[in-house]
Amino acid sequence: MNSKNYCPLDHTMNLIGTKWKPIVLFHLLEGPLRSGVLQKKVPGISNKMFTQTVRELEKDGLVVREVFPVVPPKVEYGLSERGKTLEVVLLTLDSWGATDTLNNSIKTN
């Protein structure tokens, strides 16, 4: 890696900078969730995109997937220790979004 051109924000955005990844991570701040429950908390995400998103987050070490040996299969996702370090970032983004939404609704009225 060329240290002259290294940008920490670029690294972060490569890990969480898609439409769905921050939302999935945010909901996992509550604790581990079953796959179906987590997917329902992300309105508008397709099955294919959900699967792709959690697989990428797992590959990058931000999410842990646990499969329980029961019938039907039970799968839970939770934040890894690395993923938990994003808590402040995710909560700050959530807070900013709430404030921005409020400010924009005041401006349009």
PDB file of N, CA and C in Angstrom:
ATOM      1  N   MET A   1       0.854  -1.175   0.000  1.00  0.00           N
ATOM      2  CA  MET A   1       0.000   0.000   0.000  1.00  0.00           C
ATOM      3  C   MET A   1       0.899   1.237   0.000  1.00  0.00           C
ATOM      4  N   ASN A   2       0.585   2.163  -0.846  1.00  0.00           N
ATOM      5  CA  ASN A   2       1.330   3.407  -0.934  1.00  0.00           C
ATOM      6  C   ASN A   2       0.795   4.356   0.131  1.00  0.00           C
ATOM      7  N   SER A   3       1.623   4.663   1.143  1.00  0.00           N
ATOM      8  CA  SER A   3       1.146   5.482   2.269  1.00  0.00           C
ATOM      9  C   SER A   3       0.823   6.907   1.858  1.00  0.00           C
ATOM     10  N   LYS A   4       1.385   7.391   0.748  1.00  0.00           N
ATOM     11  CA  LYS A   4       1.073   8.750   0.290  1.00  0.00           C
ATOM     12  C   LYS A   4      -0.384   8.862  -0.149  1.00  0.00           C
ATOM     13  N   ASN A   5      -0.900   7.790  -0.738  1.00  0.00           N
ATOM     14  CA  ASN A   5      -2.251   7.823  -1.286  1.00  0.00           C
ATOM     15  C   ASN A   5      -3.289   7.159  -0.388  1.00  0.00           C
ATOM     16  N   TYR A   6      -2.885   6.681   0.779  1.00  0.00           N
ATOM     17  CA  TYR A   6      -3.806   5.990   1.671  1.00  0.00           C
ATOM     18  C   TYR A   6      -4.784   6.971   2.306  1.00  0.00           C
ATOM     19  N   CYS A   7      -6.053   6.633   2.238  1.00  0.00           N
ATOM     20  CA  CYS A   7      -7.090   7.474   2.837  1.00  0.00           C
ATOM     21  C   CYS A   7      -7.930   6.599   3.768  1.00  0.00           C
ATOM     22  N   PRO A   8      -7.882   6.857   5.074  1.00  0.00           N
ATOM     23  CA  PRO A   8      -8.670   6.051   6.009  1.00  0.00           C
ATOM     24  C   PRO A   8     -10.168   6.056   5.694  1.00  0.00           C
ATOM     25  N   LEU A   9     -10.695   7.181   5.232  1.00  0.00           N
ATOM     26  CA  LEU A   9     -12.123   7.240   4.903  1.00  0.00           C
ATOM     27  C   LEU A   9     -12.442   6.315   3.734  1.00  0.00           C
ATOM     28  N   ASP A  10     -11.541   6.228   2.773  1.00  0.00           N
ATOM     29  CA  ASP A  10     -11.731   5.327   1.645  1.00  0.00           C
ATOM     30  C   ASP A  10     -11.814   3.884   2.139  1.00  0.00           C
ATOM     31  N   HIS A  11     -10.960   3.523   3.077  1.00  0.00           N
ATOM     32  CA  HIS A  11     -10.977   2.182   3.662  1.00  0.00           C
ATOM     33  C   HIS A  11     -12.324   1.919   4.347  1.00  0.00           C
ATOM     34  N   THR A  12     -12.777   2.872   5.144  1.00  0.00           N
ATOM     35  CA  THR A  12     -14.048   2.724   5.858  1.00  0.00           C
ATOM     36  C   THR A  12     -15.208   2.590   4.873  1.00  0.00           C
ATOM     37  N   MET A  13     -15.227   3.436   3.869  1.00  0.00           N
ATOM     38  CA  MET A  13     -16.323   3.399   2.899  1.00  0.00           C
ATOM     39  C   MET A  13     -16.321   2.103   2.096  1.00  0.00           C
ATOM     40  N   ASN A  14     -15.143   1.525   1.865  1.00  0.00           N
ATOM     41  CA  ASN A  14     -15.098   0.222   1.192  1.00  0.00           C
ATOM     42  C   ASN A  14     -15.752  -0.858   2.041  1.00  0.00           C
ATOM     43  N   LEU A  15     -15.692  -0.722   3.361  1.00  0.00           N
ATOM     44  CA  LEU A  15     -16.283  -1.710   4.258  1.00  0.00           C
ATOM     45  C   LEU A  15     -17.779  -1.497   4.483  1.00  0.00           C
ATOM     46  N   ILE A  16     -18.214  -0.247   4.645  1.00  0.00           N
ATOM     47  CA  ILE A  16     -19.615  -0.004   5.028  1.00  0.00           C
ATOM     48  C   ILE A  16     -20.352   0.948   4.101  1.00  0.00           C
ATOM     49  N   GLY A  17     -19.752   1.313   2.979  1.00  0.00           N
ATOM     50  CA  GLY A  17     -20.303   2.380   2.156  1.00  0.00           C
ATOM     51  C   GLY A  17     -21.277   1.965   1.085  1.00  0.00           C
ATOM     52  N   THR A  18     -22.131   0.996   1.360  1.00  0.00           N
ATOM     53  CA  THR A  18     -23.202   0.699   0.404  1.00  0.00           C
ATOM     54  C   THR A  18     -24.522   1.182   1.006  1.00  0.00           C
ATOM     55  N   LYS A  19     -25.570   1.050   0.250  1.00  0.00           N
ATOM     56  CA  LYS A  19     -26.882   1.496   0.733  1.00  0.00           C
ATOM     57  C   LYS A  19     -27.332   0.695   1.950  1.00  0.00           C
ATOM     58  N   TRP A  20     -27.048  -0.612   1.981  1.00  0.00           N
ATOM     59  CA  TRP A  20     -27.640  -1.484   2.978  1.00  0.00           C
ATOM     60  C   TRP A  20     -26.745  -1.802   4.166  1.00  0.00           C
ATOM     61  N   LYS A  21     -25.443  -1.802   3.990  1.00  0.00           N
ATOM     62  CA  LYS A  21     -24.548  -2.246   5.067  1.00  0.00           C
ATOM     63  C   LYS A  21     -24.704  -1.451   6.362  1.00  0.00           C
ATOM     64  N   PRO A  22     -24.721  -0.122   6.328  1.00  0.00           N
ATOM     65  CA  PRO A  22     -24.872   0.604   7.595  1.00  0.00           C
ATOM     66  C   PRO A  22     -26.201   0.319   8.285  1.00  0.00           C
ATOM     67  N   ILE A  23     -27.243   0.091   7.511  1.00  0.00           N
ATOM     68  CA  ILE A  23     -28.559  -0.178   8.094  1.00  0.00           C
ATOM     69  C   ILE A  23     -28.564  -1.544   8.782  1.00  0.00           C
ATOM     70  N   VAL A  24     -27.985  -2.541   8.129  1.00  0.00           N
ATOM     71  CA  VAL A  24     -27.889  -3.871   8.731  1.00  0.00           C
ATOM     72  C   VAL A  24     -27.060  -3.793  10.010  1.00  0.00           C
ATOM     73  N   LEU A  25     -25.906  -3.147   9.934  1.00  0.00           N
ATOM     74  CA  LEU A  25     -25.043  -3.007  11.109  1.00  0.00           C
ATOM     75  C   LEU A  25     -25.756  -2.274  12.239  1.00  0.00           C
ATOM     76  N   PHE A  26     -26.478  -1.217  11.908  1.00  0.00           N
ATOM     77  CA  PHE A  26     -27.201  -0.429  12.912  1.00  0.00           C
ATOM     78  C   PHE A  26     -28.196  -1.308  13.677  1.00  0.00           C
ATOM     79  N   HIS A  27     -28.941  -2.122  12.959  1.00  0.00           N
ATOM     80  CA  HIS A  27     -29.931  -2.972  13.630  1.00  0.00           C
ATOM     81  C   HIS A  27     -29.278  -4.058  14.477  1.00  0.00           C
ATOM     82  N   LEU A  28     -28.078  -4.445  14.139  1.00  0.00           N
ATOM     83  CA  LEU A  28     -27.379  -5.444  14.933  1.00  0.00           C
ATOM     84  C   LEU A  28     -26.784  -4.857  16.215  1.00  0.00           C
ATOM     85  N   LEU A  29     -26.822  -3.539  16.360  1.00  0.00           N
ATOM     86  CA  LEU A  29     -26.388  -2.927  17.617  1.00  0.00           C
ATOM     87  C   LEU A  29     -27.278  -3.400  18.771  1.00  0.00           C
ATOM     88  N   GLU A  30     -28.523  -3.767  18.464  1.00  0.00           N
ATOM     89  CA  GLU A  30     -29.471  -4.245  19.475  1.00  0.00           C
ATOM     90  C   GLU A  30     -29.058  -5.611  20.020  1.00  0.00           C
ATOM     91  N   GLY A  31     -28.241  -6.325  19.273  1.00  0.00           N
ATOM     92  CA  GLY A  31     -27.838  -7.677  19.632  1.00  0.00           C
ATOM     93  C   GLY A  31     -28.098  -8.599  18.462  1.00  0.00           C
ATOM     94  N   PRO A  32     -27.699  -9.871  18.589  1.00  0.00           N
ATOM     95  CA  PRO A  32     -27.891 -10.824  17.495  1.00  0.00           C
ATOM     96  C   PRO A  32     -29.362 -10.963  17.124  1.00  0.00           C
ATOM     97  N   LEU A  33     -29.591 -11.115  15.824  1.00  0.00           N
ATOM     98  CA  LEU A  33     -30.954 -11.264  15.312  1.00  0.00           C
ATOM     99  C   LEU A  33     -31.017 -12.423  14.336  1.00  0.00           C
ATOM    100  N   ARG A  34     -32.155 -13.113  14.352  1.00  0.00           N
ATOM    101  CA  ARG A  34     -32.373 -14.156  13.353  1.00  0.00           C
ATOM    102  C   ARG A  34     -32.412 -13.512  11.983  1.00  0.00           C
ATOM    103  N   SER A  35     -32.019 -14.285  11.007  1.00  0.00           N
ATOM    104  CA  SER A  35     -31.915 -13.786   9.637  1.00  0.00           C
ATOM    105  C   SER A  35     -33.203 -13.112   9.165  1.00  0.00           C
ATOM    106  N   GLY A  36     -34.342 -13.784   9.332  1.00  0.00           N
ATOM    107  CA  GLY A  36     -35.618 -13.231   8.864  1.00  0.00           C
ATOM    108  C   GLY A  36     -36.020 -11.962   9.588  1.00  0.00           C
ATOM    109  N   VAL A  37     -35.754 -11.907  10.883  1.00  0.00           N
ATOM    110  CA  VAL A  37     -36.076 -10.719  11.682  1.00  0.00           C
ATOM    111  C   VAL A  37     -35.221  -9.539  11.216  1.00  0.00           C
ATOM    112  N   LEU A  38     -33.929  -9.801  11.017  1.00  0.00           N
ATOM    113  CA  LEU A  38     -33.026  -8.742  10.562  1.00  0.00           C
ATOM    114  C   LEU A  38     -33.454  -8.231   9.195  1.00  0.00           C
ATOM    115  N   GLN A  39     -33.776  -9.124   8.297  1.00  0.00           N
ATOM    116  CA  GLN A  39     -34.174  -8.699   6.952  1.00  0.00           C
ATOM    117  C   GLN A  39     -35.440  -7.845   6.996  1.00  0.00           C
ATOM    118  N   LYS A  40     -36.385  -8.174   7.870  1.00  0.00           N
ATOM    119  CA  LYS A  40     -37.622  -7.387   7.986  1.00  0.00           C
ATOM    120  C   LYS A  40     -37.361  -5.988   8.525  1.00  0.00           C
ATOM    121  N   LYS A  41     -36.273  -5.808   9.257  1.00  0.00           N
ATOM    122  CA  LYS A  41     -35.940  -4.492   9.800  1.00  0.00           C
ATOM    123  C   LYS A  41     -35.320  -3.581   8.746  1.00  0.00           C
ATOM    124  N   VAL A  42     -35.029  -4.136   7.570  1.00  0.00           N
ATOM    125  CA  VAL A  42     -34.414  -3.366   6.484  1.00  0.00           C
ATOM    126  C   VAL A  42     -35.418  -3.285   5.342  1.00  0.00           C
ATOM    127  N   PRO A  43     -36.336  -2.311   5.409  1.00  0.00           N
ATOM    128  CA  PRO A  43     -37.388  -2.230   4.394  1.00  0.00           C
ATOM    129  C   PRO A  43     -36.812  -2.000   2.996  1.00  0.00           C
ATOM    130  N   GLY A  44     -37.358  -2.739   2.045  1.00  0.00           N
ATOM    131  CA  GLY A  44     -36.971  -2.533   0.654  1.00  0.00           C
ATOM    132  C   GLY A  44     -35.819  -3.394   0.173  1.00  0.00           C
ATOM    133  N   ILE A  45     -35.158  -4.128   1.060  1.00  0.00           N
ATOM    134  CA  ILE A  45     -34.037  -4.955   0.622  1.00  0.00           C
ATOM    135  C   ILE A  45     -34.568  -6.285   0.083  1.00  0.00           C
ATOM    136  N   SER A  46     -34.039  -6.697  -1.056  1.00  0.00           N
ATOM    137  CA  SER A  46     -34.447  -7.976  -1.639  1.00  0.00           C
ATOM    138  C   SER A  46     -33.705  -9.112  -0.940  1.00  0.00           C
ATOM    139  N   ASN A  47     -34.213 -10.327  -1.104  1.00  0.00           N
ATOM    140  CA  ASN A  47     -33.543 -11.495  -0.530  1.00  0.00           C
ATOM    141  C   ASN A  47     -32.116 -11.603  -1.037  1.00  0.00           C
ATOM    142  N   LYS A  48     -31.948 -11.413  -2.336  1.00  0.00           N
ATOM    143  CA  LYS A  48     -30.618 -11.518  -2.950  1.00  0.00           C
ATOM    144  C   LYS A  48     -29.665 -10.471  -2.362  1.00  0.00           C
ATOM    145  N   MET A  49     -30.129  -9.235  -2.245  1.00  0.00           N
ATOM    146  CA  MET A  49     -29.274  -8.167  -1.736  1.00  0.00           C
ATOM    147  C   MET A  49     -28.988  -8.357  -0.247  1.00  0.00           C
ATOM    148  N   PHE A  50     -29.969  -8.849   0.504  1.00  0.00           N
ATOM    149  CA  PHE A  50     -29.743  -9.117   1.915  1.00  0.00           C
ATOM    150  C   PHE A  50     -28.639 -10.159   2.083  1.00  0.00           C
ATOM    151  N   THR A  51     -28.770 -11.255   1.348  1.00  0.00           N
ATOM    152  CA  THR A  51     -27.772 -12.322   1.426  1.00  0.00           C
ATOM    153  C   THR A  51     -26.392 -11.813   1.033  1.00  0.00           C
ATOM    154  N   GLN A  52     -26.320 -11.050  -0.043  1.00  0.00           N
ATOM    155  CA  GLN A  52     -25.033 -10.495  -0.493  1.00  0.00           C
ATOM    156  C   GLN A  52     -24.439  -9.565   0.560  1.00  0.00           C
ATOM    157  N   THR A  53     -25.280  -8.739   1.161  1.00  0.00           N
ATOM    158  CA  THR A  53     -24.822  -7.768   2.156  1.00  0.00           C
ATOM    159  C   THR A  53     -24.263  -8.452   3.392  1.00  0.00           C
ATOM    160  N   VAL A  54     -25.007  -9.408   3.951  1.00  0.00           N
ATOM    161  CA  VAL A  54     -24.521 -10.064   5.174  1.00  0.00           C
ATOM    162  C   VAL A  54     -23.291 -10.922   4.879  1.00  0.00           C
ATOM    163  N   ARG A  55     -23.205 -11.496   3.702  1.00  0.00           N
ATOM    164  CA  ARG A  55     -22.010 -12.273   3.337  1.00  0.00           C
ATOM    165  C   ARG A  55     -20.777 -11.372   3.257  1.00  0.00           C
ATOM    166  N   GLU A  56     -20.938 -10.196   2.653  1.00  0.00           N
ATOM    167  CA  GLU A  56     -19.809  -9.257   2.564  1.00  0.00           C
ATOM    168  C   GLU A  56     -19.393  -8.764   3.950  1.00  0.00           C
ATOM    169  N   LEU A  57     -20.377  -8.456   4.787  1.00  0.00           N
ATOM    170  CA  LEU A  57     -20.068  -8.010   6.149  1.00  0.00           C
ATOM    171  C   LEU A  57     -19.371  -9.113   6.942  1.00  0.00           C
ATOM    172  N   GLU A  58     -19.789 -10.345   6.718  1.00  0.00           N
ATOM    173  CA  GLU A  58     -19.144 -11.481   7.388  1.00  0.00           C
ATOM    174  C   GLU A  58     -17.715 -11.665   6.863  1.00  0.00           C
ATOM    175  N   LYS A  59     -17.548 -11.583   5.555  1.00  0.00           N
ATOM    176  CA  LYS A  59     -16.222 -11.724   4.937  1.00  0.00           C
ATOM    177  C   LYS A  59     -15.257 -10.663   5.450  1.00  0.00           C
ATOM    178  N   ASP A  60     -15.765  -9.458   5.674  1.00  0.00           N
ATOM    179  CA  ASP A  60     -14.928  -8.352   6.151  1.00  0.00           C
ATOM    180  C   ASP A  60     -14.742  -8.361   7.667  1.00  0.00           C
ATOM    181  N   GLY A  61     -15.326  -9.337   8.334  1.00  0.00           N
ATOM    182  CA  GLY A  61     -15.123  -9.487   9.771  1.00  0.00           C
ATOM    183  C   GLY A  61     -15.928  -8.534  10.631  1.00  0.00           C
ATOM    184  N   LEU A  62     -17.011  -7.984  10.090  1.00  0.00           N
ATOM    185  CA  LEU A  62     -17.847  -7.052  10.852  1.00  0.00           C
ATOM    186  C   LEU A  62     -19.053  -7.750  11.475  1.00  0.00           C
ATOM    187  N   VAL A  63     -19.442  -8.875  10.889  1.00  0.00           N
ATOM    188  CA  VAL A  63     -20.612  -9.618  11.332  1.00  0.00           C
ATOM    189  C   VAL A  63     -20.220 -11.079  11.523  1.00  0.00           C
ATOM    190  N   VAL A  64     -20.835 -11.699  12.524  1.00  0.00           N
ATOM    191  CA  VAL A  64     -20.647 -13.121  12.783  1.00  0.00           C
ATOM    192  C   VAL A  64     -21.967 -13.825  12.488  1.00  0.00           C
ATOM    193  N   ARG A  65     -21.877 -14.915  11.768  1.00  0.00           N
ATOM    194  CA  ARG A  65     -23.059 -15.719  11.413  1.00  0.00           C
ATOM    195  C   ARG A  65     -23.002 -17.008  12.222  1.00  0.00           C
ATOM    196  N   GLU A  66     -24.107 -17.302  12.910  1.00  0.00           N
ATOM    197  CA  GLU A  66     -24.168 -18.525  13.694  1.00  0.00           C
ATOM    198  C   GLU A  66     -25.335 -19.364  13.195  1.00  0.00           C
ATOM    199  N   VAL A  67     -25.039 -20.609  12.852  1.00  0.00           N
ATOM    200  CA  VAL A  67     -26.060 -21.539  12.383  1.00  0.00           C
ATOM    201  C   VAL A  67     -26.325 -22.537  13.500  1.00  0.00           C
ATOM    202  N   PHE A  68     -27.592 -22.677  13.874  1.00  0.00           N
ATOM    203  CA  PHE A  68     -27.998 -23.607  14.923  1.00  0.00           C
ATOM    204  C   PHE A  68     -28.477 -24.896  14.277  1.00  0.00           C
ATOM    205  N   PRO A  69     -28.021 -26.044  14.777  1.00  0.00           N
ATOM    206  CA  PRO A  69     -28.379 -27.333  14.167  1.00  0.00           C
ATOM    207  C   PRO A  69     -29.777 -27.803  14.570  1.00  0.00           C
ATOM    208  N   VAL A  70     -30.769 -27.116  14.066  1.00  0.00           N
ATOM    209  CA  VAL A  70     -32.163 -27.471  14.333  1.00  0.00           C
ATOM    210  C   VAL A  70     -32.915 -27.527  13.012  1.00  0.00           C
ATOM    211  N   VAL A  71     -34.091 -28.116  13.057  1.00  0.00           N
ATOM    212  CA  VAL A  71     -34.931 -28.158  11.862  1.00  0.00           C
ATOM    213  C   VAL A  71     -36.193 -27.377  12.165  1.00  0.00           C
ATOM    214  N   PRO A  72     -36.564 -26.380  11.374  1.00  0.00           N
ATOM    215  CA  PRO A  72     -35.804 -25.840  10.248  1.00  0.00           C
ATOM    216  C   PRO A  72     -34.557 -25.113  10.732  1.00  0.00           C
ATOM    217  N   PRO A  73     -33.581 -24.918   9.847  1.00  0.00           N
ATOM    218  CA  PRO A  73     -32.339 -24.271  10.252  1.00  0.00           C
ATOM    219  C   PRO A  73     -32.580 -22.863  10.822  1.00  0.00           C
ATOM    220  N   LYS A  74     -31.850 -22.546  11.847  1.00  0.00           N
ATOM    221  CA  LYS A  74     -31.930 -21.221  12.465  1.00  0.00           C
ATOM    222  C   LYS A  74     -30.575 -20.548  12.275  1.00  0.00           C
ATOM    223  N   VAL A  75     -30.602 -19.353  11.698  1.00  0.00           N
ATOM    224  CA  VAL A  75     -29.379 -18.588  11.468  1.00  0.00           C
ATOM    225  C   VAL A  75     -29.514 -17.248  12.174  1.00  0.00           C
ATOM    226  N   GLU A  76     -28.499 -16.887  12.940  1.00  0.00           N
ATOM    227  CA  GLU A  76     -28.464 -15.579  13.597  1.00  0.00           C
ATOM    228  C   GLU A  76     -27.238 -14.823  13.145  1.00  0.00           C
ATOM    229  N   TYR A  77     -27.405 -13.505  13.059  1.00  0.00           N
ATOM    230  CA  TYR A  77     -26.296 -12.615  12.756  1.00  0.00           C
ATOM    231  C   TYR A  77     -26.082 -11.693  13.943  1.00  0.00           C
ATOM    232  N   GLY A  78     -24.833 -11.431  14.233  1.00  0.00           N
ATOM    233  CA  GLY A  78     -24.485 -10.502  15.300  1.00  0.00           C
ATOM    234  C   GLY A  78     -23.228  -9.746  14.914  1.00  0.00           C
ATOM    235  N   LEU A  79     -22.971  -8.684  15.612  1.00  0.00           N
ATOM    236  CA  LEU A  79     -21.751  -7.921  15.354  1.00  0.00           C
ATOM    237  C   LEU A  79     -20.547  -8.658  15.932  1.00  0.00           C
ATOM    238  N   SER A  80     -19.466  -8.662  15.183  1.00  0.00           N
ATOM    239  CA  SER A  80     -18.197  -9.174  15.704  1.00  0.00           C
ATOM    240  C   SER A  80     -17.598  -8.095  16.603  1.00  0.00           C
ATOM    241  N   GLU A  81     -16.504  -8.413  17.254  1.00  0.00           N
ATOM    242  CA  GLU A  81     -15.825  -7.394  18.062  1.00  0.00           C
ATOM    243  C   GLU A  81     -15.416  -6.214  17.182  1.00  0.00           C
ATOM    244  N   ARG A  82     -14.958  -6.501  15.981  1.00  0.00           N
ATOM    245  CA  ARG A  82     -14.590  -5.431  15.046  1.00  0.00           C
ATOM    246  C   ARG A  82     -15.825  -4.613  14.664  1.00  0.00           C
ATOM    247  N   GLY A  83     -16.934  -5.292  14.409  1.00  0.00           N
ATOM    248  CA  GLY A  83     -18.170  -4.604  14.050  1.00  0.00           C
ATOM    249  C   GLY A  83     -18.679  -3.708  15.165  1.00  0.00           C
ATOM    250  N   LYS A  84     -18.492  -4.141  16.412  1.00  0.00           N
ATOM    251  CA  LYS A  84     -18.942  -3.344  17.552  1.00  0.00           C
ATOM    252  C   LYS A  84     -18.198  -2.013  17.654  1.00  0.00           C
ATOM    253  N   THR A  85     -17.008  -1.943  17.087  1.00  0.00           N
ATOM    254  CA  THR A  85     -16.256  -0.678  17.137  1.00  0.00           C
ATOM    255  C   THR A  85     -16.896   0.397  16.259  1.00  0.00           C
ATOM    256  N   LEU A  86     -17.854   0.018  15.429  1.00  0.00           N
ATOM    257  CA  LEU A  86     -18.563   0.990  14.578  1.00  0.00           C
ATOM    258  C   LEU A  86     -19.767   1.617  15.279  1.00  0.00           C
ATOM    259  N   GLU A  87     -20.040   1.229  16.528  1.00  0.00           N
ATOM    260  CA  GLU A  87     -21.233   1.702  17.221  1.00  0.00           C
ATOM    261  C   GLU A  87     -21.334   3.223  17.241  1.00  0.00           C
ATOM    262  N   VAL A  88     -20.280   3.901  17.629  1.00  0.00           N
ATOM    263  CA  VAL A  88     -20.319   5.369  17.717  1.00  0.00           C
ATOM    264  C   VAL A  88     -20.573   5.975  16.341  1.00  0.00           C
ATOM    265  N   VAL A  89     -19.941   5.423  15.320  1.00  0.00           N
ATOM    266  CA  VAL A  89     -20.126   5.925  13.953  1.00  0.00           C
ATOM    267  C   VAL A  89     -21.579   5.763  13.528  1.00  0.00           C
ATOM    268  N   LEU A  90     -22.139   4.587  13.756  1.00  0.00           N
ATOM    269  CA  LEU A  90     -23.518   4.312  13.337  1.00  0.00           C
ATOM    270  C   LEU A  90     -24.527   5.156  14.105  1.00  0.00           C
ATOM    271  N   LEU A  91     -24.325   5.290  15.404  1.00  0.00           N
ATOM    272  CA  LEU A  91     -25.236   6.112  16.203  1.00  0.00           C
ATOM    273  C   LEU A  91     -25.143   7.583  15.815  1.00  0.00           C
ATOM    274  N   THR A  92     -23.946   8.031  15.471  1.00  0.00           N
ATOM    275  CA  THR A  92     -23.764   9.416  15.036  1.00  0.00           C
ATOM    276  C   THR A  92     -24.464   9.650  13.699  1.00  0.00           C
ATOM    277  N   LEU A  93     -24.334   8.699  12.768  1.00  0.00           N
ATOM    278  CA  LEU A  93     -25.037   8.826  11.484  1.00  0.00           C
ATOM    279  C   LEU A  93     -26.551   8.836  11.691  1.00  0.00           C
ATOM    280  N   ASP A  94     -27.048   7.992  12.583  1.00  0.00           N
ATOM    281  CA  ASP A  94     -28.477   7.945  12.884  1.00  0.00           C
ATOM    282  C   ASP A  94     -28.950   9.277  13.466  1.00  0.00           C
ATOM    283  N   SER A  95     -28.184   9.804  14.407  1.00  0.00           N
ATOM    284  CA  SER A  95     -28.534  11.077  15.039  1.00  0.00           C
ATOM    285  C   SER A  95     -28.520  12.215  14.019  1.00  0.00           C
ATOM    286  N   TRP A  96     -27.512  12.222  13.168  1.00  0.00           N
ATOM    287  CA  TRP A  96     -27.426  13.259  12.145  1.00  0.00           C
ATOM    288  C   TRP A  96     -28.635  13.175  11.215  1.00  0.00           C
ATOM    289  N   GLY A  97     -29.016  11.948  10.819  1.00  0.00           N
ATOM    290  CA  GLY A  97     -30.170  11.775   9.935  1.00  0.00           C
ATOM    291  C   GLY A  97     -31.459  12.273  10.571  1.00  0.00           C
ATOM    292  N   ALA A  98     -31.620  12.005  11.862  1.00  0.00           N
ATOM    293  CA  ALA A  98     -32.822  12.469  12.561  1.00  0.00           C
ATOM    294  C   ALA A  98     -32.862  13.990  12.619  1.00  0.00           C
ATOM    295  N   THR A  99     -31.737  14.600  12.912  1.00  0.00           N
ATOM    296  CA  THR A  99     -31.653  16.064  12.989  1.00  0.00           C
ATOM    297  C   THR A  99     -31.868  16.690  11.619  1.00  0.00           C
ATOM    298  N   ASP A 100     -31.242  16.116  10.602  1.00  0.00           N
ATOM    299  CA  ASP A 100     -31.371  16.656   9.250  1.00  0.00           C
ATOM    300  C   ASP A 100     -32.799  16.548   8.755  1.00  0.00           C
ATOM    301  N   THR A 101     -33.448  15.433   9.040  1.00  0.00           N
ATOM    302  CA  THR A 101     -34.844  15.243   8.642  1.00  0.00           C
ATOM    303  C   THR A 101     -35.724  16.301   9.307  1.00  0.00           C
ATOM    304  N   LEU A 102     -35.495  16.526  10.591  1.00  0.00           N
ATOM    305  CA  LEU A 102     -36.266  17.518  11.328  1.00  0.00           C
ATOM    306  C   LEU A 102     -36.011  18.915  10.757  1.00  0.00           C
ATOM    307  N   ASN A 103     -34.754  19.264  10.532  1.00  0.00           N
ATOM    308  CA  ASN A 103     -34.417  20.580   9.987  1.00  0.00           C
ATOM    309  C   ASN A 103     -35.005  20.797   8.611  1.00  0.00           C
ATOM    310  N   ASN A 104     -34.983  19.781   7.757  1.00  0.00           N
ATOM    311  CA  ASN A 104     -35.543  19.927   6.411  1.00  0.00           C
ATOM    312  C   ASN A 104     -37.051  20.018   6.442  1.00  0.00           C
ATOM    313  N   SER A 105     -37.720  19.351   7.383  1.00  0.00           N
ATOM    314  CA  SER A 105     -39.170  19.451   7.445  1.00  0.00           C
ATOM    315  C   SER A 105     -39.595  20.832   7.951  1.00  0.00           C
ATOM    316  N   ILE A 106     -38.779  21.433   8.815  1.00  0.00           N
ATOM    317  CA  ILE A 106     -39.062  22.782   9.297  1.00  0.00           C
ATOM    318  C   ILE A 106     -38.900  23.794   8.167  1.00  0.00           C
ATOM    319  N   LYS A 107     -37.877  23.624   7.339  1.00  0.00           N
ATOM    320  CA  LYS A 107     -37.622  24.543   6.228  1.00  0.00           C
ATOM    321  C   LYS A 107     -38.735  24.507   5.179  1.00  0.00           C
ATOM    322  N   THR A 108     -39.330  23.330   4.970  1.00  0.00           N
ATOM    323  CA  THR A 108     -40.345  23.213   3.930  1.00  0.00           C
ATOM    324  C   THR A 108     -41.721  23.652   4.395  1.00  0.00           C
ATOM    325  N   ASN A 109     -41.879  23.874   5.677  1.00  0.00           N
ATOM    326  CA  ASN A 109     -43.203  24.299   6.186  1.00  0.00           C
ATOM    327  C   ASN A 109     -43.339  25.784   6.213  1.00  0.00           C
TER     328      ASN A 109
END
